[in-house]
Tab-separated table of C-alpha atoms and ligand atoms in Angstrom:
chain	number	residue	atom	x	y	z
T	145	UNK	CA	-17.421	-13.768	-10.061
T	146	UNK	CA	-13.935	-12.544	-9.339
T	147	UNK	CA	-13.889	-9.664	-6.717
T	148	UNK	CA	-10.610	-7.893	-6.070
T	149	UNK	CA	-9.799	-4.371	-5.054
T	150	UNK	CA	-8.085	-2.099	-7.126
T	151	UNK	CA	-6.456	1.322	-7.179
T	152	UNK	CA	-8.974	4.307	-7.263
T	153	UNK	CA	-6.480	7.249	-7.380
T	154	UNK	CA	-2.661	7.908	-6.297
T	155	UNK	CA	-2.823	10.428	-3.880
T	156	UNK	CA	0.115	12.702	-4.406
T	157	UNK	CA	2.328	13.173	-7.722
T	158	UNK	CA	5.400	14.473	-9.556
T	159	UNK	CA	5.549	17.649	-7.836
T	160	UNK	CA	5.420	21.194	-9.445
T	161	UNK	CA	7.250	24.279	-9.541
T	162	UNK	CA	4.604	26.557	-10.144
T	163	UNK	CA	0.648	26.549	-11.031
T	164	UNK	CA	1.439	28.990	-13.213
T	165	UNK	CA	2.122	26.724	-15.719
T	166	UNK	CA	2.735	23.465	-14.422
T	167	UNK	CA	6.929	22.997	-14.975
T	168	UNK	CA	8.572	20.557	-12.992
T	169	UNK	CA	12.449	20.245	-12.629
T	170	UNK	CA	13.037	18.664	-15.435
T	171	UNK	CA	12.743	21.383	-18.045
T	172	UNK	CA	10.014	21.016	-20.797
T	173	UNK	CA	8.428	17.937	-18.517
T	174	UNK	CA	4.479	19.205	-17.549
T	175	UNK	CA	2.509	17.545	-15.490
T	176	UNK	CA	-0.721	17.229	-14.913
T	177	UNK	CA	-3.941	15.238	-13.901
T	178	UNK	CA	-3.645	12.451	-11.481
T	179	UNK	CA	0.070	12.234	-12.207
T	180	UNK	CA	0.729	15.374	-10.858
T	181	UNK	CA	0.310	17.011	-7.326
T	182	UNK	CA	-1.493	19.838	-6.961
T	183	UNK	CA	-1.937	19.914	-3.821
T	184	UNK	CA	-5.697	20.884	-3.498
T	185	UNK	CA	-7.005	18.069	-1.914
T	186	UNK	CA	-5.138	17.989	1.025
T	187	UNK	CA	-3.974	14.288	2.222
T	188	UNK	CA	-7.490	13.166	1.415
T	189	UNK	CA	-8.681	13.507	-2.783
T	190	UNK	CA	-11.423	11.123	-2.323
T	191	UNK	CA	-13.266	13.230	-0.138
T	192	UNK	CA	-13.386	15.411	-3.727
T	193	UNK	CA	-13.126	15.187	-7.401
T	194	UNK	CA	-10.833	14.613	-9.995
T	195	UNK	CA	-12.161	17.173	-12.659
T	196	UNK	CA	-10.061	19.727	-11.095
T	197	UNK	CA	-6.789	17.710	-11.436
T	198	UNK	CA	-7.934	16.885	-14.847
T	199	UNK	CA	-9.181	19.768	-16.419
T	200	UNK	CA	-7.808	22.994	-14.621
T	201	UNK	CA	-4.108	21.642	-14.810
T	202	UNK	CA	-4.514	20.049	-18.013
T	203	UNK	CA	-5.212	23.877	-19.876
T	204	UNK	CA	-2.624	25.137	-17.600
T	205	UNK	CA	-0.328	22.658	-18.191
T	206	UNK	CA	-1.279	22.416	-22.493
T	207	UNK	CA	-0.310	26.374	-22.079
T	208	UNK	CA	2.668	25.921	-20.220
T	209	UNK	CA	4.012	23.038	-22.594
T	210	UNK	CA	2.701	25.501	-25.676
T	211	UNK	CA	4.726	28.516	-24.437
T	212	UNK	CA	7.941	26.110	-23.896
T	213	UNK	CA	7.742	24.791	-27.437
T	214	UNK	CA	7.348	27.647	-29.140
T	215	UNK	CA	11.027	29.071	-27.605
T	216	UNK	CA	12.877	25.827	-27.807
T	217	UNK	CA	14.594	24.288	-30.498
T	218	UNK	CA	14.095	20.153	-30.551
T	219	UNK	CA	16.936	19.483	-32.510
T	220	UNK	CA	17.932	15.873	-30.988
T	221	UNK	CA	20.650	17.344	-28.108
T	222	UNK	CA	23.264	14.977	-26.933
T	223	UNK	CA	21.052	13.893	-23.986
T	224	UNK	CA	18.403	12.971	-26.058
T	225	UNK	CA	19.818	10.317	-27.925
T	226	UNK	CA	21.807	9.100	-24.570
T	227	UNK	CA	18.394	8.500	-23.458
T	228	UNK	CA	16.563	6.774	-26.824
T	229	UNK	CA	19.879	4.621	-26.880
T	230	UNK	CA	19.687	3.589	-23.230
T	231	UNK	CA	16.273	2.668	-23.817
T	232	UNK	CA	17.108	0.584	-26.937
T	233	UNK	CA	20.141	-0.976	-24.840
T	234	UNK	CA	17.713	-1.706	-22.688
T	235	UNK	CA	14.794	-3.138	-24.803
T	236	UNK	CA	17.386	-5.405	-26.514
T	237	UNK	CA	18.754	-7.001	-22.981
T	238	UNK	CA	14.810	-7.272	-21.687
T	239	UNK	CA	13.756	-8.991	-24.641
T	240	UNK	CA	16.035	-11.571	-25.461
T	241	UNK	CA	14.255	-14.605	-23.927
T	242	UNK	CA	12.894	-15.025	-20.794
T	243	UNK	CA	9.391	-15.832	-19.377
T	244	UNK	CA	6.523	-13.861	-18.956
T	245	UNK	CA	4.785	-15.755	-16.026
T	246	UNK	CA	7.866	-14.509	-13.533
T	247	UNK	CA	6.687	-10.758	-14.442
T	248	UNK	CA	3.219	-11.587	-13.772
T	249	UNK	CA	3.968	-13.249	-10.314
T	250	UNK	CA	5.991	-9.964	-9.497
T	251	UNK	CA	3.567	-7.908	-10.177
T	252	UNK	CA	0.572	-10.233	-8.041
T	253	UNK	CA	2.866	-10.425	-5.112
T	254	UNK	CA	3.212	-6.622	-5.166
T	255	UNK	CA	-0.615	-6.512	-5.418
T	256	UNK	CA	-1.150	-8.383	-2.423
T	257	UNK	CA	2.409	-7.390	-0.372
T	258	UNK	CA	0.761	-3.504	-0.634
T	259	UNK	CA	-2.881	-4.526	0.179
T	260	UNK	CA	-1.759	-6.681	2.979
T	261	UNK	CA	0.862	-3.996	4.472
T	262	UNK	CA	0.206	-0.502	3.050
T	263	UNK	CA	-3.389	-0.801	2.716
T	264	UNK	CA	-5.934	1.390	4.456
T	265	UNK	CA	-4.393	0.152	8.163
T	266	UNK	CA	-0.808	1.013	8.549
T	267	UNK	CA	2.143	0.012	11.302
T	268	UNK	CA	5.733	0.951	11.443
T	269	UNK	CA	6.478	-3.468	11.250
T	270	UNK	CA	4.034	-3.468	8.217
T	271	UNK	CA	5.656	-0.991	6.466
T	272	UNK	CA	9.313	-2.386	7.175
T	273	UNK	CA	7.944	-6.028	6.655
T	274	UNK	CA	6.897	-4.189	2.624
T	275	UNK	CA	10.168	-1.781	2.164
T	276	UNK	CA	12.078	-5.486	1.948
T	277	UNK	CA	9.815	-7.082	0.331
T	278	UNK	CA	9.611	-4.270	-2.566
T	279	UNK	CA	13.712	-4.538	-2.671
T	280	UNK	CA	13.749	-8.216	-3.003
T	281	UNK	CA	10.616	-7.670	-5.720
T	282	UNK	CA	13.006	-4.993	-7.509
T	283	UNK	CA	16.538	-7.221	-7.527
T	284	UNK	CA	13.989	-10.231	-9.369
T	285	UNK	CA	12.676	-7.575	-11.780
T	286	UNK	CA	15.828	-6.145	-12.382
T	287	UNK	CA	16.906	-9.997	-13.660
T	288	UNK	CA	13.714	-10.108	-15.621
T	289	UNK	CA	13.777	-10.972	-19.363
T	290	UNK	CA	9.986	-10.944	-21.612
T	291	UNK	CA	9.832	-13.119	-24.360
T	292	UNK	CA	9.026	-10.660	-26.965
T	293	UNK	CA	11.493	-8.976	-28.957
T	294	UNK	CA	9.228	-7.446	-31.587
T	295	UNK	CA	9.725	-3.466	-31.951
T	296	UNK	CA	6.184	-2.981	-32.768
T	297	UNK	CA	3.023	-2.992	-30.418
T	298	UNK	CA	4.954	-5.041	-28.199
T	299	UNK	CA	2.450	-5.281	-25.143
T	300	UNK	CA	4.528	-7.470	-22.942
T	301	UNK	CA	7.445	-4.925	-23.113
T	302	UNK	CA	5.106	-2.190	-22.123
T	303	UNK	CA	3.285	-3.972	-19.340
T	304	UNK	CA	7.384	-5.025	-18.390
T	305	UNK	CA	8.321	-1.277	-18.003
T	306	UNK	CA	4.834	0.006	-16.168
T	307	UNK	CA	5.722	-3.045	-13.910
T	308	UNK	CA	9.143	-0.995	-13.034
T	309	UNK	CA	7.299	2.209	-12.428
T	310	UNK	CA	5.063	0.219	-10.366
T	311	UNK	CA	7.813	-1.015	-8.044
T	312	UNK	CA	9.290	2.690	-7.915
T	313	UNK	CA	6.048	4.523	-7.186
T	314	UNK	CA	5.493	1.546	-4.163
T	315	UNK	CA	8.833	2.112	-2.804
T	316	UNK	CA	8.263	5.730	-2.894
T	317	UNK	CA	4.976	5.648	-1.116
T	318	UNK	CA	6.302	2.981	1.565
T	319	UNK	CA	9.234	5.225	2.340
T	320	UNK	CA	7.068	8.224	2.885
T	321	UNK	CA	4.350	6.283	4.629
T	322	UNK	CA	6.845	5.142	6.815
T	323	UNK	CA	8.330	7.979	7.908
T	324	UNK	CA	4.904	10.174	8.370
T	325	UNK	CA	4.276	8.856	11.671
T	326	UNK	CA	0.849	10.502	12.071
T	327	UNK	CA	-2.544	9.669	10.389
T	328	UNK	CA	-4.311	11.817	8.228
T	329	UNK	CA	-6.347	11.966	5.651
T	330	UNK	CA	-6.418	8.768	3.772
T	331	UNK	CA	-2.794	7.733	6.127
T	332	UNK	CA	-3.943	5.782	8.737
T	333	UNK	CA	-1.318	4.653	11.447
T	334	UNK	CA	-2.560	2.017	13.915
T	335	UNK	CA	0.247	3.229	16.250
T	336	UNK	CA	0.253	6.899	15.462
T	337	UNK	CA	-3.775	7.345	15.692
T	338	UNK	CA	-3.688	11.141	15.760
T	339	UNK	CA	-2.890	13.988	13.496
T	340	UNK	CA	0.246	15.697	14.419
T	341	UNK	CA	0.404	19.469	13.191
T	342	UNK	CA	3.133	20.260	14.689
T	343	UNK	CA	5.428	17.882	13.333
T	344	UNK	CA	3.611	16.909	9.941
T	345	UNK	CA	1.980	19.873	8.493
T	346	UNK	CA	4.168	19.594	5.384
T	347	UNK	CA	4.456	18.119	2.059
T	348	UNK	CA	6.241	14.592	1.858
T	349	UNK	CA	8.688	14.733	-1.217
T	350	UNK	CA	10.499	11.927	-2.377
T	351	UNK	CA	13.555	12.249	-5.004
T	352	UNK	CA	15.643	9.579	-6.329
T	353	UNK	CA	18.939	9.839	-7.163
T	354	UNK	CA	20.868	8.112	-10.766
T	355	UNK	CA	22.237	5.641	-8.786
T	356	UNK	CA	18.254	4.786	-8.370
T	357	UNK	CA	18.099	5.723	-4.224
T	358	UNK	CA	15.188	7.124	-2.975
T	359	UNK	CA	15.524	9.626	-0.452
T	360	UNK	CA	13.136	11.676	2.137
T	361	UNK	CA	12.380	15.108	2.164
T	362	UNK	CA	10.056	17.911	3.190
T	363	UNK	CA	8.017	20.934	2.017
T	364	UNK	CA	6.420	23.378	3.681
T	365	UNK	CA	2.714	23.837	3.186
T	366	UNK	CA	1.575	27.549	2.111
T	367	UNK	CA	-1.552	28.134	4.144
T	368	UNK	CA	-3.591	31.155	2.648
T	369	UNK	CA	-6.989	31.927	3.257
T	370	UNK	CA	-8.490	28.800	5.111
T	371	UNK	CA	-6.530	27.854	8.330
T	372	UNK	CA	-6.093	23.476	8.072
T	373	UNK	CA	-7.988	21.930	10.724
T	374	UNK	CA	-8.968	18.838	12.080
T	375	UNK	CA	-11.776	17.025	10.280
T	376	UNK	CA	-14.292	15.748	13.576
T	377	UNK	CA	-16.613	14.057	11.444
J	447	FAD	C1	-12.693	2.618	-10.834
J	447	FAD	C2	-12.460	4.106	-10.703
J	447	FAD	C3	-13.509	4.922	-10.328
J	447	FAD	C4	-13.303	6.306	-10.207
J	447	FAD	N1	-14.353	7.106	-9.817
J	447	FAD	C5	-14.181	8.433	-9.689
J	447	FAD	C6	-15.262	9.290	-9.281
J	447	FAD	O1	-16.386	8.839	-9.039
J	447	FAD	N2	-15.023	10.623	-9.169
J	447	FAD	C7	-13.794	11.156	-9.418
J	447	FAD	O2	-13.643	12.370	-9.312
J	447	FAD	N3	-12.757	10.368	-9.790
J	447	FAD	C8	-12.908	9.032	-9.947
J	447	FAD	N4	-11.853	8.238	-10.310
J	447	FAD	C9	-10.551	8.854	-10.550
J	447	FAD	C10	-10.531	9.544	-11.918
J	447	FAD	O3	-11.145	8.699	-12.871
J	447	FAD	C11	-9.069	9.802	-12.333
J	447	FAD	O4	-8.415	10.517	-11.282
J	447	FAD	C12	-9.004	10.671	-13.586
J	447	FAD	O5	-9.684	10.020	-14.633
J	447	FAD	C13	-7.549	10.888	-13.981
J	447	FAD	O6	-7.518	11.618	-15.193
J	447	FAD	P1	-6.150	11.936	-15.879
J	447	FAD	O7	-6.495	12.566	-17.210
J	447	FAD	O8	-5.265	12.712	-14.971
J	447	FAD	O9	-5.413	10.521	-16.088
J	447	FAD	P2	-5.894	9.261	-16.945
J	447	FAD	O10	-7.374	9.299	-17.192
J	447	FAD	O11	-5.304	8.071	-16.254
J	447	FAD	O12	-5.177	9.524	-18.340
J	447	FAD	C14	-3.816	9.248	-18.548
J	447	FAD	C15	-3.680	8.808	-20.006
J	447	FAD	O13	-2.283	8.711	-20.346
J	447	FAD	C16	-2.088	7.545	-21.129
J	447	FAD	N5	-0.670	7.153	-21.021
J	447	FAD	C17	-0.024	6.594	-19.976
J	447	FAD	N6	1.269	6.425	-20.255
J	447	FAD	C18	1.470	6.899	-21.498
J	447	FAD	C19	2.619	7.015	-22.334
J	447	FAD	N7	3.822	6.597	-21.943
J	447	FAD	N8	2.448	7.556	-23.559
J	447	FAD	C20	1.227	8.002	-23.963
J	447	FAD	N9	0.113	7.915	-23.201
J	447	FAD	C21	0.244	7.390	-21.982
J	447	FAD	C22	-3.052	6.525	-20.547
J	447	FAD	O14	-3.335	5.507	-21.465
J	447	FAD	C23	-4.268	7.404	-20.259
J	447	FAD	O15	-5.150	7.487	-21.353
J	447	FAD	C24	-12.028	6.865	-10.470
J	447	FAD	C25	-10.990	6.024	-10.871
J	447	FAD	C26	-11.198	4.657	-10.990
J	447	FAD	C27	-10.043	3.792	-11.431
């Protein structure tokens, strides 16, 4: 028998603006679920439960999108069909030969490249050792073509374009793993054993520009009712 790991939950998410009703920047995108970050598990969900993610949000988030919907009008808007004809631009270049073994090898090496370097043990020449590595993954999938070109139920294209969001959600992690240079919660840094308040007590963000560069930034924490503290168990 085969025995592998595999990915129990991605801690953190597309951030948003409110828990009112789950808005993000990008107006009439919700999120929700695993996908999204909430924020109530702290740097640590699997000391918890994902019905809260899943169910809480999701109403909140089914309102929010409800409300939105009923005040906008969905006539297709200039940046609309921009996008559906990128993405057919795209599907014809992908799809026009090509070999489906190369996208499977990407997506192995990533496998292994993140379990050996961004796994549950963490060091600043790991970390480096992986942000190359994903860039050198990204320029070969960027050349990728999938020999598929049918419109319809067209696996290989979709497992092609998860592979992308793949890549993107590793670089973002690696860049933010590499610059939190603490451990907590389920971030654990061989050379920066201890928590660090004082410095980290903050939200990692990560945005990405069009030009497709990911940059760092911060967000404050709001602390309410039950002061953070060190877990000593
Ligand atoms: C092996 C394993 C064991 C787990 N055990 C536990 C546990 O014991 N306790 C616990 O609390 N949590 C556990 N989890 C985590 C928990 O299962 C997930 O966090 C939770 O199911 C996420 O729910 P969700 O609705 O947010 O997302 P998902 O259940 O992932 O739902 C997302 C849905 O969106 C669909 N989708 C994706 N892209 C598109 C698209 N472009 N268009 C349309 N649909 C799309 C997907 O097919 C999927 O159906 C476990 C996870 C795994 C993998």
């Amino acid at each position: 028998m085969v025995i592998r790991p595999t990915a129990h939950y991605s801690m953190g998410g597309i951030d948003v603006n409110t828990f009112d009703d789950m808005a993000t920047v990008v107006p009439g995108l919700f999120a929700a679920g695993e996908a999204s970050c909430v924020s109530i598990h702290g740097a640590n969900r699997l000391g918890g439960n994902s019905l809260a993610d899943a169910v809480v949000t999701g109403k909140i988030a089914g309102n929010g999108a409800a409300a939105f919907a009923s005040h906008t009008d969905f006539g297709a808007g200039k940046r609309l069909t921009d996008l559906t004809a990128r993405w057919q631009d795209r599907f014809r270049n992908t799809t026009n030969g090509g070999d489906a073994k190369q996208m499977y090898a990407i997506r192995e090496e990533m496998g292994a490249q993140l379990w050996d370097n961004m796994g549950i043990f963490r060091t600043q020449s790991k970390l480096d050792a992986l942000s190359s590595t994903l860039a050198d993954l990204r320029s070969r999938y960027d050349a990728l073509r999938v020999p598929n070109a049918n419109p319809v139920y067209n696996t290989v294209f979709t497992e092609y374009v998860e592979l992308g969001n793949m890549l993107q959600l590793a670089q973002a992690a690696c860049l933010a793993a590499s610059e939190r240079k603490e451990s907590r919660g389920a971030h654990t840094r061989e050379d920066f054993p201890k928590r660090d308040d004082a410095n980290f007590l903050k939200h990692s963000m990560v945005t990405m520009d069009d030009s497709g560069k990911m940059r760092m930034g911060w967000k404050e924490v709001e602390i309410t009712k039950f002061k953070p503290e060190e877990r000593k168990y």
